[in-house]
XYZ file of C-alpha atoms in Angstrom:
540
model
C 0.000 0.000 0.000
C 3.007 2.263 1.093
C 5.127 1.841 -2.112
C 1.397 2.116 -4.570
C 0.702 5.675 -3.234
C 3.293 8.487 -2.787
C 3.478 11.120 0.177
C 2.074 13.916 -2.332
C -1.245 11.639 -3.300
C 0.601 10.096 -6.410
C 1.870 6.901 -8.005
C 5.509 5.695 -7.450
C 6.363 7.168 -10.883
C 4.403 10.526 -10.531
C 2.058 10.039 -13.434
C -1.397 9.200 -11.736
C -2.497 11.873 -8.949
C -4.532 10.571 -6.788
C -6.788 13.252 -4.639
C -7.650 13.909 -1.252
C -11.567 12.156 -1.659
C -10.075 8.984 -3.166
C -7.516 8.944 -0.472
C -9.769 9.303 1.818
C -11.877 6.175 0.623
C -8.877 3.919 0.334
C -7.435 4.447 3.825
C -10.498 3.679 5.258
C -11.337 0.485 4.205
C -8.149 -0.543 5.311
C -7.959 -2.918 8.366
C -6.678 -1.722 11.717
C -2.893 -2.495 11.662
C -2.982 -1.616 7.482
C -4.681 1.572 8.768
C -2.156 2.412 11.685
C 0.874 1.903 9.323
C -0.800 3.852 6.456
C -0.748 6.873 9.081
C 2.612 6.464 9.533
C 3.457 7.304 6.179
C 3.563 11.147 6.334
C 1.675 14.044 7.456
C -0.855 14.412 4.500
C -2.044 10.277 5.229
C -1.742 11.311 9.013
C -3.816 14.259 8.810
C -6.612 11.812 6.511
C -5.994 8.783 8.657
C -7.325 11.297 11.960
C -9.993 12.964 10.015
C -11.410 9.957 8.862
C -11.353 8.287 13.068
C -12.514 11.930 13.908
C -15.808 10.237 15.593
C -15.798 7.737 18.466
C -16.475 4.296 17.679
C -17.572 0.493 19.215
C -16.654 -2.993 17.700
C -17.800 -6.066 19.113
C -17.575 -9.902 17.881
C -18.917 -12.843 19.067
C -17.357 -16.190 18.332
C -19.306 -19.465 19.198
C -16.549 -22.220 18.235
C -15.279 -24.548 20.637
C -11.826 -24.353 19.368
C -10.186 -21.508 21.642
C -7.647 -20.586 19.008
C -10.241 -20.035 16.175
C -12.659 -18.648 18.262
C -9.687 -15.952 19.229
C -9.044 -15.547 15.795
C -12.438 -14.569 14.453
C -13.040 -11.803 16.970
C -9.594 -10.538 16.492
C -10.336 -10.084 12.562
C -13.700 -8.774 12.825
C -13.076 -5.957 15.058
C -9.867 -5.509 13.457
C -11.102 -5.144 10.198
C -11.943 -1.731 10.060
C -9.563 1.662 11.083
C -9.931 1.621 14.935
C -7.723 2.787 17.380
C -8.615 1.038 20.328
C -8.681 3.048 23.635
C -9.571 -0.126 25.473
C -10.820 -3.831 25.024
C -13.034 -5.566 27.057
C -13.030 -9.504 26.569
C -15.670 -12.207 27.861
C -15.304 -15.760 27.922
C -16.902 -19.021 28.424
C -15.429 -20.975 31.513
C -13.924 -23.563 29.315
C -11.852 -21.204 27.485
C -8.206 -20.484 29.215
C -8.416 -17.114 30.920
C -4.394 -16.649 30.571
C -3.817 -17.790 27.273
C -7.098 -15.603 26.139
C -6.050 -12.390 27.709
C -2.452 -13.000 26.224
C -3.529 -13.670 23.074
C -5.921 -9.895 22.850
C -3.128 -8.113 24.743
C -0.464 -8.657 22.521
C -2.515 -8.260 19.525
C -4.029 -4.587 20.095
C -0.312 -3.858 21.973
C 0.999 -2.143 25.125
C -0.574 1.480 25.344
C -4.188 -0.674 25.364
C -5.886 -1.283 28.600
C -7.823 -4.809 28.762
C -9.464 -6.848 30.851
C -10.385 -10.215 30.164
C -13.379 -11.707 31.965
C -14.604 -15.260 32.563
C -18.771 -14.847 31.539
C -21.988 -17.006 32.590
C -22.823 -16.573 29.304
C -22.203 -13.990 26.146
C -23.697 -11.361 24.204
C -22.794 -9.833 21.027
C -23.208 -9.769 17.062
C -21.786 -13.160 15.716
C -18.223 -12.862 13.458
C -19.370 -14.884 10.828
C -23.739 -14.496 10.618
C -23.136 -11.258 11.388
C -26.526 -12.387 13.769
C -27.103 -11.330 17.233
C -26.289 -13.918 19.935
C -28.014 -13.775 23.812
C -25.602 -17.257 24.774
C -26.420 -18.321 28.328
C -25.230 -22.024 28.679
C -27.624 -24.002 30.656
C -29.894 -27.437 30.547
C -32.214 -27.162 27.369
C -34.730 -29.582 26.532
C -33.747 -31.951 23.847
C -36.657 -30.196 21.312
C -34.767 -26.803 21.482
C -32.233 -27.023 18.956
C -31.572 -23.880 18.510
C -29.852 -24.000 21.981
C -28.851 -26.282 21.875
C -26.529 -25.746 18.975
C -24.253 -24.220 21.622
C -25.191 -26.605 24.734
C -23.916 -29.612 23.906
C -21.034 -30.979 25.636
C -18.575 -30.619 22.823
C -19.692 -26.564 22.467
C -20.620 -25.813 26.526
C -19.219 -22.769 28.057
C -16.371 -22.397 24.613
C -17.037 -18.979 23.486
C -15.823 -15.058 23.551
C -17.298 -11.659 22.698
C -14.704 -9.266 22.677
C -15.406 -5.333 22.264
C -13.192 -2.285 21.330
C -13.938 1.261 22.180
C -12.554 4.714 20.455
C -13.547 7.394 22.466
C -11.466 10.884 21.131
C -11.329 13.538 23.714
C -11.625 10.834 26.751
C -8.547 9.124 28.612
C -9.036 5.387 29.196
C -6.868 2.892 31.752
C -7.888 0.209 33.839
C -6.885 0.825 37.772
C -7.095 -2.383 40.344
C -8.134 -2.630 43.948
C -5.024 -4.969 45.375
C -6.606 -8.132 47.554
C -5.152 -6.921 51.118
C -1.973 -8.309 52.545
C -1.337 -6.557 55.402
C -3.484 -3.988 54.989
C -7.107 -4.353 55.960
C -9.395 -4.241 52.883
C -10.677 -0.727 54.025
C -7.710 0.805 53.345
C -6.982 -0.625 50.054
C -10.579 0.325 49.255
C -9.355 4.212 50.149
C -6.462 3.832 47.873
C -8.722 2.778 45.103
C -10.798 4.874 45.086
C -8.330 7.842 45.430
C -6.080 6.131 42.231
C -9.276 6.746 40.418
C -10.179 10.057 41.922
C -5.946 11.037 41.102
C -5.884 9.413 37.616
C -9.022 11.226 36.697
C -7.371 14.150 38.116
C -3.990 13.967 36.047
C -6.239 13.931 32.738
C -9.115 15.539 33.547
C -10.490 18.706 34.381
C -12.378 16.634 37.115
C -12.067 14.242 39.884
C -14.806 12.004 38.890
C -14.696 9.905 35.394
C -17.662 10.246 32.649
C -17.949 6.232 32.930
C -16.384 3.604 35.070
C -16.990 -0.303 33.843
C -16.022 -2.456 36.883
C -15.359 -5.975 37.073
C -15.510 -7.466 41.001
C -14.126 -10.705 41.592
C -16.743 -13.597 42.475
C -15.269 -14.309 46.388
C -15.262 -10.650 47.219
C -17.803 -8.963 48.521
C -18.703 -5.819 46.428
C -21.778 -4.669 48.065
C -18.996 -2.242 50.575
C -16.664 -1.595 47.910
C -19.614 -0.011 45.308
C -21.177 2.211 48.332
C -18.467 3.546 49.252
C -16.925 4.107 45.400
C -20.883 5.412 44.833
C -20.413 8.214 47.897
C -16.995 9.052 46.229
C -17.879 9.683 42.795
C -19.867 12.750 41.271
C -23.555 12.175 40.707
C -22.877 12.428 36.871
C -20.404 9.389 36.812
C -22.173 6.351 35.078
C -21.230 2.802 37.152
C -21.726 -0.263 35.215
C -20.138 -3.871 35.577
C -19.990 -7.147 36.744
C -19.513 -7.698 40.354
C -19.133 -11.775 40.672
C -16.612 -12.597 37.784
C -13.094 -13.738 37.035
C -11.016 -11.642 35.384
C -7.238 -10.614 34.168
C -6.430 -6.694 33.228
C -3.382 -5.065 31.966
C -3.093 -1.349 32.866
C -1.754 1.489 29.978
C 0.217 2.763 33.114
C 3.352 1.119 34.878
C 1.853 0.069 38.323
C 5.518 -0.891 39.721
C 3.417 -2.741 42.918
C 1.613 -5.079 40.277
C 4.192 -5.555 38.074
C 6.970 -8.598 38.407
C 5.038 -9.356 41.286
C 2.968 -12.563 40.484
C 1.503 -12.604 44.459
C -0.715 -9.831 44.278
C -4.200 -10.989 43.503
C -6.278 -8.179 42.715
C -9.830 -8.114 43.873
C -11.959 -5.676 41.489
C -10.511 -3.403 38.246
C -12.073 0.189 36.848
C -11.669 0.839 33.634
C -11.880 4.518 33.604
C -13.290 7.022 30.700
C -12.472 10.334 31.603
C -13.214 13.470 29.329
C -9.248 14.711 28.424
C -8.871 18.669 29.949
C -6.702 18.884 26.246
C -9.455 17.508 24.147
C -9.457 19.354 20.225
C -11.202 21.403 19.103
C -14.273 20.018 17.413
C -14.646 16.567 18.322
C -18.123 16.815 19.875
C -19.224 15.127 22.573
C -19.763 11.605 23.665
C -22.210 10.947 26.119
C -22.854 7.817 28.076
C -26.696 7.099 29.052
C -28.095 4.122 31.537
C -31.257 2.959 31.729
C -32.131 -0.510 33.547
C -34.866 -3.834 33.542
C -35.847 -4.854 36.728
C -36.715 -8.501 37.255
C -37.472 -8.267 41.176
C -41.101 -7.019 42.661
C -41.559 -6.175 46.365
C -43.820 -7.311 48.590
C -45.077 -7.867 52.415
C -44.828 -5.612 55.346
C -42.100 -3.354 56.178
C -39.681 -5.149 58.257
C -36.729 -4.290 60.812
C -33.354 -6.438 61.339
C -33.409 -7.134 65.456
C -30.127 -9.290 65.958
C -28.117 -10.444 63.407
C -25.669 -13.516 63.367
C -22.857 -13.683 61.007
C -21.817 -17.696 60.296
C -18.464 -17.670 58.261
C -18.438 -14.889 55.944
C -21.120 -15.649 53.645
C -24.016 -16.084 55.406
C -26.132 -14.059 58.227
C -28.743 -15.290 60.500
C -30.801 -12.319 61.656
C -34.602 -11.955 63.690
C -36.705 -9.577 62.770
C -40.297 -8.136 63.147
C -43.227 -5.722 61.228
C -42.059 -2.065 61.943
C -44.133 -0.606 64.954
C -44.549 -4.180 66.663
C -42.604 -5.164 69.555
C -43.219 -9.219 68.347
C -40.176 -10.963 67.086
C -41.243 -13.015 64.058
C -40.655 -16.297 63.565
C -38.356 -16.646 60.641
C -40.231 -20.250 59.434
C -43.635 -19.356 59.731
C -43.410 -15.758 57.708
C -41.674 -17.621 55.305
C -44.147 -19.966 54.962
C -47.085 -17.056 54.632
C -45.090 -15.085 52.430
C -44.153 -17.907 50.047
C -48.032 -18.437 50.208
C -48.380 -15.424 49.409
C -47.121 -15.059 45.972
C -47.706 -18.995 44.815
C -43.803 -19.894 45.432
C -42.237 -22.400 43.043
C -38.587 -23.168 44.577
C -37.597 -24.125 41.211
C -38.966 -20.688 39.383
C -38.919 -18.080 42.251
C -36.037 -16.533 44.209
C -37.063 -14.335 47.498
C -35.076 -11.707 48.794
C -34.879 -9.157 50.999
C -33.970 -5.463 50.097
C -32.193 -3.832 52.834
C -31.992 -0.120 53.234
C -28.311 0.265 54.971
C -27.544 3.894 56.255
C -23.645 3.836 56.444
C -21.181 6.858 56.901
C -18.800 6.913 54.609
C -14.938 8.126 54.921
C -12.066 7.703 52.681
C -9.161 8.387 54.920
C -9.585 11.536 56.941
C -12.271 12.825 54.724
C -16.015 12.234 55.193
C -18.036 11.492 52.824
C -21.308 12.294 55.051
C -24.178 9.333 55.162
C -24.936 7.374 51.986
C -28.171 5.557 51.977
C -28.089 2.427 49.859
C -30.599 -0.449 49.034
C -28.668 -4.502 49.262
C -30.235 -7.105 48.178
C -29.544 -10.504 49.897
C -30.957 -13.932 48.780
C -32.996 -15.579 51.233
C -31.881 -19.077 51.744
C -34.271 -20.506 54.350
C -35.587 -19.433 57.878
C -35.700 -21.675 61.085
C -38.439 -21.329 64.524
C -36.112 -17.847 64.882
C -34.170 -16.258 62.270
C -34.215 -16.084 58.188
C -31.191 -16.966 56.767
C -29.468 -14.791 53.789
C -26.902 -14.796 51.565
C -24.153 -12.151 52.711
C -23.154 -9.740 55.357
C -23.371 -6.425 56.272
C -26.869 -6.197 57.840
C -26.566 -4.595 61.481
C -30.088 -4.578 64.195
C -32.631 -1.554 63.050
C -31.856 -1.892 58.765
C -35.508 -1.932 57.497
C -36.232 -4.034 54.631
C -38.880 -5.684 52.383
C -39.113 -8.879 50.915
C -38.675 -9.326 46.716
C -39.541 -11.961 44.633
C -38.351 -12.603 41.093
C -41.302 -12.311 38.866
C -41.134 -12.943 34.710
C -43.899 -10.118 34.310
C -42.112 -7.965 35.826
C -39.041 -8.776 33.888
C -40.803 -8.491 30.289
C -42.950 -5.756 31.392
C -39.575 -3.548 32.345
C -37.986 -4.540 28.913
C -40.688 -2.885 27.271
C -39.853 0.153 28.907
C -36.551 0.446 28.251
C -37.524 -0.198 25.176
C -39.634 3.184 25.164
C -36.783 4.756 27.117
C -33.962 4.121 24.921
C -36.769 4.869 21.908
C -35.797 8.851 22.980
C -32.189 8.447 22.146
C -33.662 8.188 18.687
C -36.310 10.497 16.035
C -38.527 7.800 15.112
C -39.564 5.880 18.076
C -40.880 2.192 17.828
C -42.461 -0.284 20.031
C -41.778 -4.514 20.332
C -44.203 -5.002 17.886
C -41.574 -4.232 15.279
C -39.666 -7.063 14.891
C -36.321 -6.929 15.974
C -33.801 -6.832 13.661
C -31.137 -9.634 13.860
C -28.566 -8.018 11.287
C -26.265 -5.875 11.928
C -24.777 -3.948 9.229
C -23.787 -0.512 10.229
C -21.617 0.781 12.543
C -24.315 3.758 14.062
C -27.753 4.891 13.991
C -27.486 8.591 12.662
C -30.082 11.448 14.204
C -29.857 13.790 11.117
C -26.083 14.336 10.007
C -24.860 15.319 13.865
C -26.166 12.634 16.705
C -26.011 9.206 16.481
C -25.624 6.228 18.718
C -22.517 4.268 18.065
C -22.513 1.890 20.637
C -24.122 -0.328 23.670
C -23.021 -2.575 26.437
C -25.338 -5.426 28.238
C -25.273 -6.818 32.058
C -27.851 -8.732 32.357
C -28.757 -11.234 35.118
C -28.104 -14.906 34.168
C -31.147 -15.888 35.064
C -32.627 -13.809 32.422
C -32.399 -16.398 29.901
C -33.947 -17.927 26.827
C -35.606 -20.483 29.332
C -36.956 -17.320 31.857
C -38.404 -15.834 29.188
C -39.565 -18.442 26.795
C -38.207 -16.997 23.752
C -34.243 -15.816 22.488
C -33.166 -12.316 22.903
C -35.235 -10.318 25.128
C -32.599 -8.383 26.820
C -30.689 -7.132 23.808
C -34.016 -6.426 21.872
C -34.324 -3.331 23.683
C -31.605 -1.648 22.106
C -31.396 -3.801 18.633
C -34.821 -2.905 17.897
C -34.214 1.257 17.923
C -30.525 1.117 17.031
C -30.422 -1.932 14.577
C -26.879 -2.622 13.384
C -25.011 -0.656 15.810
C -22.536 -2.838 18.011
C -23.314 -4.112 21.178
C -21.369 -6.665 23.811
C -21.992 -8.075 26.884
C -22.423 -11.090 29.143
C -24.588 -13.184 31.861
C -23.391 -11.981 35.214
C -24.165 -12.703 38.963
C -24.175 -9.568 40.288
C -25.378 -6.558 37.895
C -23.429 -3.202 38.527
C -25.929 -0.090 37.833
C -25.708 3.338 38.966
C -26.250 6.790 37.155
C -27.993 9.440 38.805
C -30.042 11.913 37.648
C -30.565 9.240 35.212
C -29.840 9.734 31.458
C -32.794 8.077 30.349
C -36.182 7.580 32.391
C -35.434 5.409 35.465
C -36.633 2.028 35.366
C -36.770 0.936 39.173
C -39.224 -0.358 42.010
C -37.805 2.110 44.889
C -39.782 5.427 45.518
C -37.409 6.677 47.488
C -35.074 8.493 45.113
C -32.145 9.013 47.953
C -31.833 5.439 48.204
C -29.414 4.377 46.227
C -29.353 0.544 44.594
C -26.134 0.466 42.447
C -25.762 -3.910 42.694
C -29.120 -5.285 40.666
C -30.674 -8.640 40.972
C -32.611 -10.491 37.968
C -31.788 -7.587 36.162
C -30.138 -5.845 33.017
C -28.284 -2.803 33.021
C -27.855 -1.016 29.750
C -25.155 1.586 28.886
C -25.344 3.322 25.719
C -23.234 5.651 23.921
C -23.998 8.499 21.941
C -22.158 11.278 20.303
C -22.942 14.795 18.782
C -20.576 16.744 16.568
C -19.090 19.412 17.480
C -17.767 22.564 15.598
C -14.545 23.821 14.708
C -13.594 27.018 16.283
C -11.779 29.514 13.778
């Protein structure tokens, strides 16, 4: 390509001038690494090369083939196959896929100055390398009649897959920053230095403190519920929290971290990646915003209850009494169980009860107070005996009030529609489900006139949210394929859905009426970030 066209927009022998528009159309349907060298070349490709990744821009790939190496391969080449220069990766995996040889593999193909992390995923989401088709890929039982899942359920295909995503953001810093598992420090304090590596990174870039957009990854023995209130009282109401809090992951930082690096010991419990708006962004290159809107799968229910002794067992599980706020009569944790689960017709093998536990919590990083920060935790209710209920988790102190939840598929389908409607306003010609969705994807945005478009979504959704909850594929990426069809999307099947944004970008989507209450880790739900971006205009 370098020796075809001169520096001057000619032939090698100066007797076939090529111009700028032609140029332009060559470089960029060049691949990624063609495309990086070709802006090498001199100024005048340079200066096409940035014009023509002047906008921000997503690519995502799913790959469904049990062999690891091809399935690598294909992801690689289809969201290297157009100019991108990626300001971070994001990587999901099936189980049976090798987390270190995966995250090795993406690392040293997109090279050094690109932050990654590499995830191990209940399941996948994403537009497929080769049908170019949209994939929801939980792996689970199916019944033998379902062969559509079962295409990717067998034992030969089970948990072998990968999505991988790529994001360009110009005008925003990227890096990944971990939270170190303690050594000798208590987790508290390596909390505080988290959260301040954020806060000073964000700094050192921005013209803020607080990032745009933080996608978090929490690692599946740690207990995040602490680690996201406190990072929620820290951050500014206009930073967008989205993630996965019960994964498995691997991340390579942009920056030297000399405490991480050579040093094989440290275990690292949760990562950031961090998208913060650059204080030296140029002139003209609009802005991207970052919207969240959620589906709820949970409904509330019962009286209002209040914690009266709570027991911790190990440091997983908490045995607690309780009784109906303004009685003095300590319940009996069997028999309300047994009322409640009358209640609302509980199946054991369709139903999941919870309680929702408002927790009222000062928060401090270091010497600094962060004042109180009201929050709503959600524990799963394993059982109850003649005295206590028994939940999943710690944390719960005597005098936290809380209801009981139930997972409910109405509720679940009945939310999708409105995100649906909500994400309908990021777009001029609003539709409802009963356009089909489209299962193509062909473009790389949805355009709003010749300015706005949106360029980009990514999906945490519950992993019991799928094909068999709902009784039919794709309901949690039809949302957003239905108004933005073709635009890229990723994401994955998690066990603990990160979601906080307020005010919210998009209409809120939630059971609480209590707006100062706080719920930023999700239950049998889907949390949806999309990205959008309007020109801007060169300043003479």
């Amino acid at each position: 390509m370098e020796k075809a066209i001169g520096a001057r927009g000619v032939t090698a022998g100066g007797s076939f001038p090529v111009n700028g528009d032609i140029l332009h159309n060559i470089l960029g349907r060049l691949p990624a690494r063609c495309f990086a060298s070709a802006a090498c070349v001199c100024k005048t490709w340079n200066c096409i090369c940035n014009r023509i990744l002047s906008r921000p821009k997503f690519a995502s790939a799913v790959s469904l083939n049990p062999s690891f190496d091809v399935a690598v391969k294909e992801v690689l080449r289809k969201v290297l196959s157009e100019p991108i220069r990626p300001h971070f990766a994001i990587a999901c995996i099936g189980v049976e896929f090798d987390l270190e040889a995966s995250h090795n593999l993406i690392t040293e193909a997109l090279g050094s100055r690109t932050p990654v992390i590499t995830n191990e995923a209940r399941g996948i989401i994403g537009i497929d390398a080769l049908t170019n088709e949209i994939k929801e890929v939980k792996w689970e039982s199916v019944s033998e009649d379902d062969s559509d899942a079962q295409q990717y359920n067998s034992i030969s295909n089970r948990n072998r897959g990968i999505v991988l995503a790529l994001g360009f953001l110009p005008g925003f810093k990227a890096d990944a920053i971990s939270l170190l598992r303690p050594n000798k420090a208590s987790q508290e304090v390596m909390v505080d230095k988290f959260i301040m590596d954020i806060r000073d990174y964000t700094a050192s870039v921005s013209a803020s403190a607080s990032p745009s957009c933080i996608i978090m990854f929490g690692d599946q023995h740690v207990d995040m519920k602490p680690i996201i209130a406190k990072l929620d009282s820290a951050m500014a109401e206009e930073t967008v929290i989205v993630g996965d809090a019960c994964g498995c992951f691997l991340t390579r930082s942009r920056r030297k971290n000399n405490e991480i690096d050579g040093n094989d010991s440290l275990e690292v419990d949760a990562v950031a990646l961090v998208l913060a708006r650059d204080k030296n962004e140029p002139q003209g290159v609009g802005e991207t915003i970052f919207h969240f809107t959620s589906s709820t799968g949970t409904i509330p229910f019962g009286p209002q209850l209040e914690a009266v002794s709570t027991n911790v067992r190990g440091s997983r599980f908490t045995w607690l009494s309780a009784l109906i706020e303004g009685d003095d009569e300590i319940l009996h944790g069997h028999s309300i169980l047994k009322a409640l689960k009358e209640e609302i017709e509980y199946d054991d093998l369709e139903t999941d009860l919870f309680i929702g536990v408002v927790q009222y919590r000062e928060q401090s990083i270091g010497s600094q107070n962060l004042g109180p920060s009201p929050s709503l935790a959600m524990y799963k209710v394993l059982g109850g005996d003649e005295e206590y209920f028994v939940v999943e988790g710690v944390g719960i102190r005597p005098g936290d009030s809380f209801l009981f939840y139930h997972s409910d598929t109405e509720t679940a389908l009945s939310s999708s529609y409105n995100v649906l409607e909500d994400l309908s306003t990021l777009r001029p010609d609003p539709v409802g489900f009963q356009s089909l969705p489209k299962t193509r994807a062909a473009a790389n945005s949805v355009s709003f006139g010749e300015k706005n478009e949106v360029f980009g979504g990514l999906i945490f959704s519950c992993h019991c949210r799928g094909r068999s909850y709902f009784g039919r594929p794709n309901v949690n990426t039809s949302p957003f394929s239905v108004n933005f069809p073709g635009v890229p999307l990723a994401g994955i099947f998690c066990a603990g859905e990160i979601g906080r944004a307020f005010p919210r970008s998009i209409r809120e989507v939630e059971e609480e009426e209590d707006d100062s209450v706080r719920r930023c880790l999700h239950v049998y739900s889907t949390i949806y970030l999309v990205m959008s971006h309007v020109d801007g205009v060169e300043k003479e």
